[in-house]
Amino acid sequence: MRNMSTAVLYNDQGGAEAAVEAGQESTPTTSSSGAAFGLFSTDFKKNEDLKEMLESNKESLKLEAMKRVVGLIAKGKNSSELFPAVVKNVASKNIELKKLVYVYLVRYAEEQQDLALLSISTFQRALKDPNQFIRASALRVLSSIRVPIIVPIMMLAIKEAAADLSPYVRKTSAHAIQKLYSLDPEQKEQLIEVIEKLLKDKSTLVAGSVVMAFEEVCPDRIDLIHKNYRKLCNLLVDVEEWGQVVIISMLTRYARTQFTSPWKEGAIFDENNDKTFYESDSEEKKEQTEAKPYIMDPDHRLLLRNTKPLLQSRNTAVVMSVAQLYWHLAPKHEVNIVTKSLVRLLRSHREVQYIVLQNIATMSIQRKGMFEPYMKSFYVRSTDATHIKTLKLEILTNLANEANISTILREFQTYVKSQDKAFAAATIQAIGRCATNISEVTDTCLNGLVLLLSNRDETVVAESVVVIKKLLQTQPTQHSEIIKHMAKLFDNITVPMARASILWLMGEYCERVPKIAPDVLRKMAKTFTAEEDIVKLQTVNLAAKLYLTNSKQTKLLTQYILNLGKYDQNYDIRDRTRFIRQLIVPNEKSGALNKYARRILLAPKPAPVLESAFKDRDRFQLGTLSHSLNVKAAGYQELSDWPAVAPDQSVRNVEVIEPVKEWAPLVGKTKKSKSEDKFYSDDEDEKEEEGSESSGSEDSSSSSSSDEESGSESEEESSEESDKTSSDSGKSSSGSEKSSSESEAEQKKKKKTKKAPLKKNKLTAGDSDSDENGNGPVAQSSSSSAESSSGSETDSEDDSDSDNIAAQKKKKSEAKSKPKVEVKSKKEVSLLDLDDFSPAPTNAPKSSVVSSSLLSDLEGLSLSNVSSTMQVTTPSFGPVKTYELLHHMTGKGLSAKYHFPRQPCLYQPSMVAVQVILTNSSDHSLEEIHIGDRSPASLNIHCFNTIERLEPEASVTVSMGIDFSDSTQAANFQLCTKEDQFSVSIQPAVGELLMPSTMTEEDFSKEQGKLLGMNETSATITMATANTSSQAIGKQVLSVANVGVVSSSQNNVHRFAGRTVSSGAVVLVSLEQKESCAALLTINTEKSVMASMLLRDLKQALAQA
Amino acid sequence: MIHSLFLINHTGDIFLEKHWKSVIGRSVCDYFFEAREKAVEPENVPPVLQTPHHYLISIYRGKLFFLSVIQTEVPPLFVIEFLHRVADTIQDYFGECSEGVIKDNVVTVYELLEEMLDNGFPLATESNVLKEMIRPPTILRSVVNTLTGASNVGDTLPTGQLSNVPWRRVGVKYTNNEAYFDVIEEIDAILDKSGTTVFAEIQGVIEACVRLTGMPDLTLSFMNPRLLDDVSFHPCVRFKRWESERVLSFIPPDGNFTLMNYHVSSQNLVAIPVYVKQSISFFETGPCGRLDITIGPKQTMGKTVEGLMVTIHMPKAVLSANLTATQGTYTYDLATKVLVWDIGKLNPQKLPNLKGSLTTQAGTPKPEDNPSLNIDLKIQQLAISGLKVSRLDMYGEKYKPFKGVKYLTKAGKFQIYIYMFIFLENLMSYLLFEWLQCVLKHSI
């Protein structure tokens, strides 16, 4: 590996200090302690010798001795007689010695309680030490000493530590709570008080430990969580990984008691929700909310949203706990997002695989669809351990359906031939289960199993027989061929279970094989005494059944067998024989029963159900020990059912952190929760589409009823509040992060305030003017602070940059022509309002869409005196090229064309707007035109509304948005009608992935200066003579790319600027005309791939006339 | 949570025990030994076991069992993950995780275990934090310690513990600042006998070795991040940036760490670097079979395939193999029935071939089960998925670091199904043999 080599390299070059660094990382050597232990292990009996060393005056000797003692403890050898000698060193100055003494104390204090008390005063003193580390370790050891007498001292220490300034000490006190509780459960009440106090702690360090203590001491005191619920949700991402696991599983339990079930409406709900994701039309949504009474509690949503990023954790336990949270809490259609992560865990260690597979097995019974796309990940490998193989088999069987059964069966065929016979047998059972579950393949499976009967391996044959027996039983049709075949094999089969099964089959279906059955009985009569018990029992059964159906041929044989059975050693067989004899052979005593013999013996029997071993596991919470063992483990907390009516949600409202006093009385309860939701969504790091959008839809659905005025007001308030809390959380964390989070908060504030004034534009233009001006400096200062703080997030820089530019531009344009701006921006307002309704908290794109849409209007103004042809605002510019999406021949009458309208996409700023013209050229009307599956699945498309009906010869234009993520990779999706599905794809030209932006010449050259070197692509091109005029150049460039023209002072230089739609990266195009037709075309952008593609396109466009 | 930990070697000796709560007797391990006995192979021991009063959760790493004792409900993955973390830490400290190393450093290991858990709940598992509390042993340090009487144990709270970046310590200093990234990809594939891909996917990992002064804030971006289907990160990576911009933005831990794991799904076409032509056949009767394997390059993107190795698990009936390899060496382990053919570098001009006869146990019928063929290989300077790092930027510090990216493709679980043919081509000799047997049987 590289680390070794670099370390070596490093040693050569670095100074002494560096050498130490490098050395400690990578050179494995035997330490002095190790050597000492090695020496010692040979003569460990000399404990006397150790005692002397411990009592000596030399530190080094003591240390040496303690190391040996710890070695003894590690080996599990008793060294308790050294206690007095060791305990004396507890106050030692040498930290290593001290630590080793601690180790010893914790191990033996319980046995030597009186002596252990000697050390207590030392710890009490250490608890007051100014060094937090020493305080914490003293508390750790003090609470680990399991001596009941010191319980009051411990209690006191815990209480004090819980109020300590250092979060590390508080964390230790949370751990100590559990220790004290296990030592003396009487203290519960007092401990709960401490827990309550610590739960309020805002440090991420403490959160995990205190929740752990809560789980151990008072898991039923859910009421303690209410006030801390939102805080825990928000801190979750920053808590250390082990704490995350504990918190997530606690919150799962909490949520099940506090929220109503999101599953109530089942399938209908799914559909509805899918729609609401993309709906921006408030009208529609109103209807839907009316139709569907369930609205997810914003706190419920908060939990789901804040746990989602943790699916990407490296810690498998965290991923699993998020997965189980989604399984138990999320609406059905959202559970699927955990699939990928769970499948990823299958690459981890064997033990991890085992647990994950167990959980997947349980999940796959209920929800086949979740794992079906990943079926191949469950294919068994020859190197897998047996228990892994069996689990995979289980899952594959669960996943089997009509569509994939042939693939699965083919795979099973390979497994049957496996060298691992136990596994082969399990496979046969799995085949049996598939056969019963999917009636289409029953015959195929049966035939396959019959073929296996001629397998050389005994276990395989035996298992096949048993499974065939079960299958035949479920399918009591004409299978006499198979039964005959089995009768033939009977002689070769020696496994008792298989023989018994065949005999049973013969008896059960003896009327179908009237000739063979008696012959089998004859053979059995010969070998009866040598058979196993179960075989004997079935022989007796067979005899009885044959006697009833075919007494002529088998009477004597039956008598013979019954006689043999009568004197068998096994009393079961003797009893059975006696019973059967009474039942079938008519005599005086058993007259009554005899009549029913036929009905008793030959009654139709219910078929056995072949079902998964994981069927009943879902009674346990996934991911728990109980689930893994399928037994209720000690301390398992049941997951309660959803309450029918949600308990009062206001209990989670926190009054404590309320520096914003004004809003609380003003806003009603519902609104409060709504704004809360919003602020979390902005506050949090993540910005997945699903969560935010659906919450957005909820928002707007509720706010659509209220008038716009108040809606915007509440938003402002929420923004204010978010600032407060986010800066709060910043304070609780320490160091460099603090400043960065603060700057982020500032950022947010700025964004919010910016948004608000835009709305106010409607009222007064002057107002907005001052606001915008005020904004510029704020943005600048925050960006500079972000740069200076070491741990700053770079994206904040980008943000502020873009805002900066936007602000500057606005200023500029305002200066130029104020009244016009006012008119324009009024138009924009409605657009922006829409945007607000679906708050996609993507940072950069949002700000840029604001700027670009405004700019596009302003641009025309700034350019008006430069060139009259360019007056048309760029977004609507265009020799709009129309592309074919679906030809009417392939589309069975439906044809589709598309073009890029070059307008900012309404639905999401990061999307490229696409207009599709759908035409019906068939002779019948088409119904339900909509967009179906897309690939890649992650592709983010805003679909158009389903077109219910398209008459013949009619055409309709719909618009959609596609997030290409700045790549020219085609977006593939399906265009569906009621009957058909057509796969189509849209491949954007690189120029369509841009949005125009305007800037001054200075800004342009400044930006260009930043994007030199690797970010610059240039080429000398030859232009067609027709293109040499500046107008023509502009036209050609704009036809290729959606960029804005930058005014230029030089006649021979043309500049164009744009931004990529998705990421908002700046793209600068400059064209320097040289003599005659030659020109130097330069493109500056971070996206080097885009640059080269754009260059190619431009070159082509300019070369043609 | 975790009550006790026992380390058990492959012969079943408990050579280290550590209790975080009250002491639990060793006899609890007997249940484990029972299961171990039953499982035959150590890999087959169920990771979770139940005993009357306790639950045992174990992992098997480096021929050692890490057995933890649990008393109450706990997510099993929590324990398993932690145990692996213990093993990782030991490996990190001493270079390997084996019985010998642990025995040699028993005190350090014990101190580590003490720090890692408090009352059974993980306290410090970041290697960075641990290394500040308990320094890894080095020759230099032990010399210094003996001279000065200094110790390996730190007396202040590790700086990482309290900060929001617990994975990085404060005040790191290097004279040479360097950041290296290894993009390592493994191909997992199942091919059927005709060479068609049944299943293929790529698992990648980015291992980083970062030695930078101060608190650098790095941004690593890819040419084609869309390739990545599923990812998991070191805690240092900012989820937010990845979600929005598909770049990795992070303050790195000091030293070696795994930055991210990713998965390129089977939806994308996976290039299979080699093809295998094989035939293993056994005659219906008679004590021999034939084996013929040739390997050639398929899609190697112009790079050389190295470290090529073929492993075949033979049917139990195969007694010995008498083969000739045109390249490399082969070994056949009689006990485990594993044939290993170590080829080395693949020369496209002269394809390596292994040919010869197999001896089966006389009298036993032809083996029925399919052997499986596993391939191991390495391709330097290639990430088979096509993933490319486009740039690495550093913020927050002034100096210019050395940067480097290395690509490596390996075979992960690369398996080829083999179907054996029972040859009847030699029908005459077969019939003759059959006839002879009949004659013999009837004459007796």
mmCIF file of N, CA, C and O in Angstrom, chain A residues 450-510:
data_model
loop_
_atom_site.group_PDB
_atom_site.id
_atom_site.type_symbol
_atom_site.label_atom_id
_atom_site.label_comp_id
_atom_site.label_asym_id
_atom_site.label_seq_id
_atom_site.Cartn_x
_atom_site.Cartn_y
_atom_site.Cartn_z
ATOM 1 N N VAL A 450 -38.829 -34.316 -10.776
ATOM 2 C CA VAL A 450 -38.839 -35.736 -11.125
ATOM 3 C C VAL A 450 -37.504 -36.121 -11.752
ATOM 4 O O VAL A 450 -36.951 -37.180 -11.468
ATOM 5 N N LEU A 451 -36.985 -35.218 -12.571
ATOM 6 C CA LEU A 451 -35.677 -35.494 -13.163
ATOM 7 C C LEU A 451 -34.624 -35.665 -12.079
ATOM 8 O O LEU A 451 -33.728 -36.492 -12.179
ATOM 9 N N LEU A 452 -34.763 -34.871 -11.040
ATOM 10 C CA LEU A 452 -33.781 -34.945 -9.956
ATOM 11 C C LEU A 452 -33.842 -36.284 -9.227
ATOM 12 O O LEU A 452 -32.905 -36.665 -8.545
ATOM 13 N N LEU A 453 -34.960 -36.958 -9.403
ATOM 14 C CA LEU A 453 -35.091 -38.237 -8.715
ATOM 15 C C LEU A 453 -34.019 -39.217 -9.169
ATOM 16 O O LEU A 453 -33.676 -40.141 -8.453
ATOM 17 N N SER A 454 -33.519 -38.991 -10.375
ATOM 18 C CA SER A 454 -32.480 -39.906 -10.831
ATOM 19 C C SER A 454 -31.086 -39.389 -10.478
ATOM 20 O O SER A 454 -30.095 -39.895 -10.947
ATOM 21 N N ASN A 455 -31.046 -38.377 -9.664
ATOM 22 C CA ASN A 455 -29.761 -37.859 -9.209
ATOM 23 C C ASN A 455 -29.051 -38.912 -8.372
ATOM 24 O O ASN A 455 -29.669 -39.762 -7.746
ATOM 25 N N ARG A 456 -27.750 -38.849 -8.424
ATOM 26 C CA ARG A 456 -27.017 -39.865 -7.706
ATOM 27 C C ARG A 456 -26.971 -39.573 -6.202
ATOM 28 O O ARG A 456 -26.782 -40.465 -5.399
ATOM 29 N N ASP A 457 -27.108 -38.337 -5.892
ATOM 30 C CA ASP A 457 -26.954 -38.020 -4.479
ATOM 31 C C ASP A 457 -28.235 -38.298 -3.700
ATOM 32 O O ASP A 457 -29.323 -37.895 -4.099
ATOM 33 N N GLU A 458 -28.055 -38.972 -2.628
ATOM 34 C CA GLU A 458 -29.191 -39.438 -1.861
ATOM 35 C C GLU A 458 -30.021 -38.283 -1.284
ATOM 36 O O GLU A 458 -31.231 -38.244 -1.418
ATOM 37 N N THR A 459 -29.345 -37.341 -0.656
ATOM 38 C CA THR A 459 -30.095 -36.262 -0.016
ATOM 39 C C THR A 459 -30.927 -35.495 -1.028
ATOM 40 O O THR A 459 -32.051 -35.090 -0.745
ATOM 41 N N VAL A 460 -30.354 -35.309 -2.210
ATOM 42 C CA VAL A 460 -31.080 -34.579 -3.250
ATOM 43 C C VAL A 460 -32.345 -35.339 -3.616
ATOM 44 O O VAL A 460 -33.437 -34.774 -3.666
ATOM 45 N N VAL A 461 -32.191 -36.633 -3.819
ATOM 46 C CA VAL A 461 -33.345 -37.444 -4.207
ATOM 47 C C VAL A 461 -34.390 -37.412 -3.103
ATOM 48 O O VAL A 461 -35.571 -37.180 -3.342
ATOM 49 N N ALA A 462 -33.924 -37.623 -1.896
ATOM 50 C CA ALA A 462 -34.850 -37.682 -0.774
ATOM 51 C C ALA A 462 -35.644 -36.394 -0.657
ATOM 52 O O ALA A 462 -36.863 -36.397 -0.529
ATOM 53 N N GLU A 463 -34.913 -35.292 -0.759
ATOM 54 C CA GLU A 463 -35.572 -33.997 -0.640
ATOM 55 C C GLU A 463 -36.577 -33.823 -1.772
ATOM 56 O O GLU A 463 -37.677 -33.331 -1.563
ATOM 57 N N SER A 464 -36.194 -34.274 -2.957
ATOM 58 C CA SER A 464 -37.098 -34.146 -4.092
ATOM 59 C C SER A 464 -38.370 -34.927 -3.842
ATOM 60 O O SER A 464 -39.464 -34.430 -4.104
ATOM 61 N N VAL A 465 -38.204 -36.123 -3.325
ATOM 62 C CA VAL A 465 -39.382 -36.951 -3.071
ATOM 63 C C VAL A 465 -40.323 -36.242 -2.109
ATOM 64 O O VAL A 465 -41.528 -36.135 -2.341
ATOM 65 N N VAL A 466 -39.736 -35.732 -1.059
ATOM 66 C CA VAL A 466 -40.564 -35.086 -0.045
ATOM 67 C C VAL A 466 -41.307 -33.893 -0.653
ATOM 68 O O VAL A 466 -42.497 -33.710 -0.429
ATOM 69 N N VAL A 467 -40.572 -33.118 -1.450
ATOM 70 C CA VAL A 467 -41.210 -31.939 -2.040
ATOM 71 C C VAL A 467 -42.258 -32.348 -3.064
ATOM 72 O O VAL A 467 -43.345 -31.773 -3.112
ATOM 73 N N ILE A 468 -41.940 -33.371 -3.854
ATOM 74 C CA ILE A 468 -42.919 -33.834 -4.847
ATOM 75 C C ILE A 468 -44.194 -34.284 -4.141
ATOM 76 O O ILE A 468 -45.303 -33.975 -4.555
ATOM 77 N N LYS A 469 -43.994 -34.966 -3.049
ATOM 78 C CA LYS A 469 -45.152 -35.429 -2.290
ATOM 79 C C LYS A 469 -46.046 -34.245 -1.925
ATOM 80 O O LYS A 469 -47.250 -34.263 -2.148
ATOM 81 N N LYS A 470 -45.418 -33.216 -1.429
ATOM 82 C CA LYS A 470 -46.197 -32.045 -1.026
ATOM 83 C C LYS A 470 -46.881 -31.406 -2.218
ATOM 84 O O LYS A 470 -48.034 -30.982 -2.151
ATOM 85 N N LEU A 471 -46.149 -31.355 -3.318
ATOM 86 C CA LEU A 471 -46.704 -30.723 -4.509
ATOM 87 C C LEU A 471 -47.890 -31.496 -5.038
ATOM 88 O O LEU A 471 -48.906 -30.922 -5.402
ATOM 89 N N LEU A 472 -47.731 -32.801 -5.081
ATOM 90 C CA LEU A 472 -48.821 -33.627 -5.591
ATOM 91 C C LEU A 472 -50.065 -33.451 -4.727
ATOM 92 O O LEU A 472 -51.180 -33.447 -5.208
ATOM 93 N N GLN A 473 -49.797 -33.283 -3.474
ATOM 94 C CA GLN A 473 -50.908 -33.128 -2.552
ATOM 95 C C GLN A 473 -51.671 -31.835 -2.811
ATOM 96 O O GLN A 473 -52.878 -31.782 -2.706
ATOM 97 N N THR A 474 -50.919 -30.793 -3.150
ATOM 98 C CA THR A 474 -51.608 -29.537 -3.430
ATOM 99 C C THR A 474 -52.274 -29.583 -4.796
ATOM 100 O O THR A 474 -53.136 -28.780 -5.084
ATOM 101 N N GLN A 475 -51.837 -30.486 -5.623
ATOM 102 C CA GLN A 475 -52.347 -30.548 -6.988
ATOM 103 C C GLN A 475 -52.893 -31.932 -7.255
ATOM 104 O O GLN A 475 -52.264 -32.747 -7.923
ATOM 105 N N PRO A 476 -54.033 -32.221 -6.737
ATOM 106 C CA PRO A 476 -54.495 -33.611 -6.831
ATOM 107 C C PRO A 476 -55.049 -33.953 -8.216
ATOM 108 O O PRO A 476 -56.084 -34.550 -8.334
ATOM 109 N N THR A 477 -54.365 -33.547 -9.239
ATOM 110 C CA THR A 477 -54.816 -33.889 -10.587
ATOM 111 C C THR A 477 -54.122 -35.173 -11.052
ATOM 112 O O THR A 477 -53.582 -35.912 -10.237
ATOM 113 N N GLN A 478 -54.126 -35.341 -12.333
ATOM 114 C CA GLN A 478 -53.590 -36.605 -12.848
ATOM 115 C C GLN A 478 -52.064 -36.596 -12.836
ATOM 116 O O GLN A 478 -51.430 -36.048 -13.703
ATOM 117 N N HIS A 479 -51.527 -37.195 -11.838
ATOM 118 C CA HIS A 479 -50.075 -37.265 -11.800
ATOM 119 C C HIS A 479 -49.629 -38.696 -11.627
ATOM 120 O O HIS A 479 -48.590 -38.965 -11.067
ATOM 121 N N SER A 480 -50.440 -39.606 -12.150
ATOM 122 C CA SER A 480 -50.104 -41.006 -11.910
ATOM 123 C C SER A 480 -48.752 -41.385 -12.530
ATOM 124 O O SER A 480 -48.045 -42.241 -12.009
ATOM 125 N N GLU A 481 -48.405 -40.665 -13.594
ATOM 126 C CA GLU A 481 -47.105 -40.962 -14.221
ATOM 127 C C GLU A 481 -45.967 -40.759 -13.219
ATOM 128 O O GLU A 481 -45.053 -41.572 -13.113
ATOM 129 N N ILE A 482 -46.078 -39.643 -12.530
ATOM 130 C CA ILE A 482 -45.019 -39.330 -11.583
ATOM 131 C C ILE A 482 -45.003 -40.352 -10.458
ATOM 132 O O ILE A 482 -43.934 -40.802 -10.023
ATOM 133 N N ILE A 483 -46.190 -40.717 -10.035
ATOM 134 C CA ILE A 483 -46.238 -41.693 -8.944
ATOM 135 C C ILE A 483 -45.643 -43.020 -9.407
ATOM 136 O O ILE A 483 -44.866 -43.658 -8.682
ATOM 137 N N LYS A 484 -45.950 -43.381 -10.622
ATOM 138 C CA LYS A 484 -45.358 -44.612 -11.154
ATOM 139 C C LYS A 484 -43.846 -44.514 -11.184
ATOM 140 O O LYS A 484 -43.130 -45.429 -10.797
ATOM 141 N N HIS A 485 -43.399 -43.377 -11.647
ATOM 142 C CA HIS A 485 -41.959 -43.168 -11.735
ATOM 143 C C HIS A 485 -41.316 -43.323 -10.355
ATOM 144 O O HIS A 485 -40.266 -43.933 -10.198
ATOM 145 N N MET A 486 -41.972 -42.773 -9.389
ATOM 146 C CA MET A 486 -41.415 -42.848 -8.037
ATOM 147 C C MET A 486 -41.444 -44.269 -7.516
ATOM 148 O O MET A 486 -40.534 -44.704 -6.810
ATOM 149 N N ALA A 487 -42.485 -44.984 -7.893
ATOM 150 C CA ALA A 487 -42.547 -46.374 -7.469
ATOM 151 C C ALA A 487 -41.357 -47.147 -8.023
ATOM 152 O O ALA A 487 -40.758 -47.991 -7.342
ATOM 153 N N LYS A 488 -41.019 -46.818 -9.259
ATOM 154 C CA LYS A 488 -39.875 -47.495 -9.867
ATOM 155 C C LYS A 488 -38.599 -47.196 -9.100
ATOM 156 O O LYS A 488 -37.719 -48.040 -8.939
ATOM 157 N N LEU A 489 -38.472 -45.942 -8.655
ATOM 158 C CA LEU A 489 -37.249 -45.537 -7.972
ATOM 159 C C LEU A 489 -37.181 -46.074 -6.550
ATOM 160 O O LEU A 489 -36.125 -46.053 -5.917
ATOM 161 N N PHE A 490 -38.300 -46.534 -6.089
ATOM 162 C CA PHE A 490 -38.425 -46.867 -4.677
ATOM 163 C C PHE A 490 -37.293 -47.759 -4.170
ATOM 164 O O PHE A 490 -36.740 -47.541 -3.091
ATOM 165 N N ASP A 491 -36.934 -48.727 -4.989
ATOM 166 C CA ASP A 491 -35.903 -49.677 -4.555
ATOM 167 C C ASP A 491 -34.565 -48.988 -4.294
ATOM 168 O O ASP A 491 -33.797 -49.427 -3.445
ATOM 169 N N ASN A 492 -34.316 -47.926 -5.044
ATOM 170 C CA ASN A 492 -32.992 -47.307 -4.933
ATOM 171 C C ASN A 492 -32.906 -46.256 -3.844
ATOM 172 O O ASN A 492 -31.832 -45.776 -3.523
ATOM 173 N N ILE A 493 -34.037 -45.923 -3.340
ATOM 174 C CA ILE A 493 -34.013 -44.849 -2.347
ATOM 175 C C ILE A 493 -33.900 -45.438 -0.953
ATOM 176 O O ILE A 493 -34.643 -46.347 -0.588
ATOM 177 N N THR A 494 -32.963 -44.937 -0.202
ATOM 178 C CA THR A 494 -32.769 -45.504 1.132
ATOM 179 C C THR A 494 -33.097 -44.519 2.248
ATOM 180 O O THR A 494 -33.246 -44.923 3.398
ATOM 181 N N VAL A 495 -33.167 -43.228 1.927
ATOM 182 C CA VAL A 495 -33.452 -42.257 2.983
ATOM 183 C C VAL A 495 -34.874 -42.492 3.514
ATOM 184 O O VAL A 495 -35.824 -42.500 2.743
ATOM 185 N N PRO A 496 -35.017 -42.742 4.813
ATOM 186 C CA PRO A 496 -36.316 -43.135 5.364
ATOM 187 C C PRO A 496 -37.438 -42.160 5.025
ATOM 188 O O PRO A 496 -38.511 -42.578 4.596
ATOM 189 N N MET A 497 -37.149 -40.880 5.188
ATOM 190 C CA MET A 497 -38.184 -39.880 4.956
ATOM 191 C C MET A 497 -38.721 -39.986 3.539
ATOM 192 O O MET A 497 -39.927 -39.893 3.295
ATOM 193 N N ALA A 498 -37.818 -40.209 2.600
ATOM 194 C CA ALA A 498 -38.228 -40.288 1.208
ATOM 195 C C ALA A 498 -39.044 -41.551 0.971
ATOM 196 O O ALA A 498 -40.067 -41.533 0.289
ATOM 197 N N ARG A 499 -38.600 -42.642 1.548
ATOM 198 C CA ARG A 499 -39.338 -43.900 1.383
ATOM 199 C C ARG A 499 -40.740 -43.759 1.967
ATOM 200 O O ARG A 499 -41.725 -44.149 1.349
ATOM 201 N N ALA A 500 -40.789 -43.184 3.136
ATOM 202 C CA ALA A 500 -42.091 -43.003 3.781
ATOM 203 C C ALA A 500 -42.996 -42.150 2.905
ATOM 204 O O ALA A 500 -44.181 -42.445 2.739
ATOM 205 N N SER A 501 -42.402 -41.108 2.313
ATOM 206 C CA SER A 501 -43.212 -40.224 1.476
ATOM 207 C C SER A 501 -43.778 -40.970 0.285
ATOM 208 O O SER A 501 -44.942 -40.783 -0.081
ATOM 209 N N ILE A 502 -42.947 -41.794 -0.330
ATOM 210 C CA ILE A 502 -43.436 -42.537 -1.499
ATOM 211 C C ILE A 502 -44.575 -43.464 -1.073
ATOM 212 O O ILE A 502 -45.617 -43.539 -1.727
ATOM 213 N N LEU A 503 -44.373 -44.139 0.049
ATOM 214 C CA LEU A 503 -45.410 -45.061 0.521
ATOM 215 C C LEU A 503 -46.716 -44.321 0.777
ATOM 216 O O LEU A 503 -47.801 -44.778 0.418
ATOM 217 N N TRP A 504 -46.591 -43.181 1.363
ATOM 218 C CA TRP A 504 -47.791 -42.415 1.658
ATOM 219 C C TRP A 504 -48.514 -42.047 0.373
ATOM 220 O O TRP A 504 -49.727 -42.138 0.261
ATOM 221 N N LEU A 505 -47.708 -41.619 -0.626
ATOM 222 C CA LEU A 505 -48.276 -41.245 -1.915
ATOM 223 C C LEU A 505 -49.013 -42.423 -2.548
ATOM 224 O O LEU A 505 -50.109 -42.274 -3.080
ATOM 225 N N MET A 506 -48.366 -43.598 -2.485
ATOM 226 C CA MET A 506 -48.971 -44.807 -3.042
ATOM 227 C C MET A 506 -50.337 -45.044 -2.413
ATOM 228 O O MET A 506 -51.323 -45.301 -3.096
ATOM 229 N N GLY A 507 -50.340 -44.941 -1.111
ATOM 230 C CA GLY A 507 -51.584 -45.196 -0.396
ATOM 231 C C GLY A 507 -52.646 -44.170 -0.741
ATOM 232 O O GLY A 507 -53.783 -44.497 -1.045
ATOM 233 N N GLU A 508 -52.243 -42.913 -0.745
ATOM 234 C CA GLU A 508 -53.191 -41.846 -0.975
ATOM 235 C C GLU A 508 -53.808 -41.931 -2.365
ATOM 236 O O GLU A 508 -54.995 -41.711 -2.539
ATOM 237 N N TYR A 509 -52.972 -42.256 -3.323
ATOM 238 C CA TYR A 509 -53.471 -42.285 -4.697
ATOM 239 C C TYR A 509 -53.494 -43.711 -5.239
ATOM 240 O O TYR A 509 -53.255 -43.934 -6.416
ATOM 241 N N CYS A 510 -53.774 -44.672 -4.368
ATOM 242 C CA CYS A 510 -53.672 -46.069 -4.786
ATOM 243 C C CYS A 510 -54.666 -46.409 -5.890
ATOM 244 O O CYS A 510 -54.459 -47.307 -6.688
#
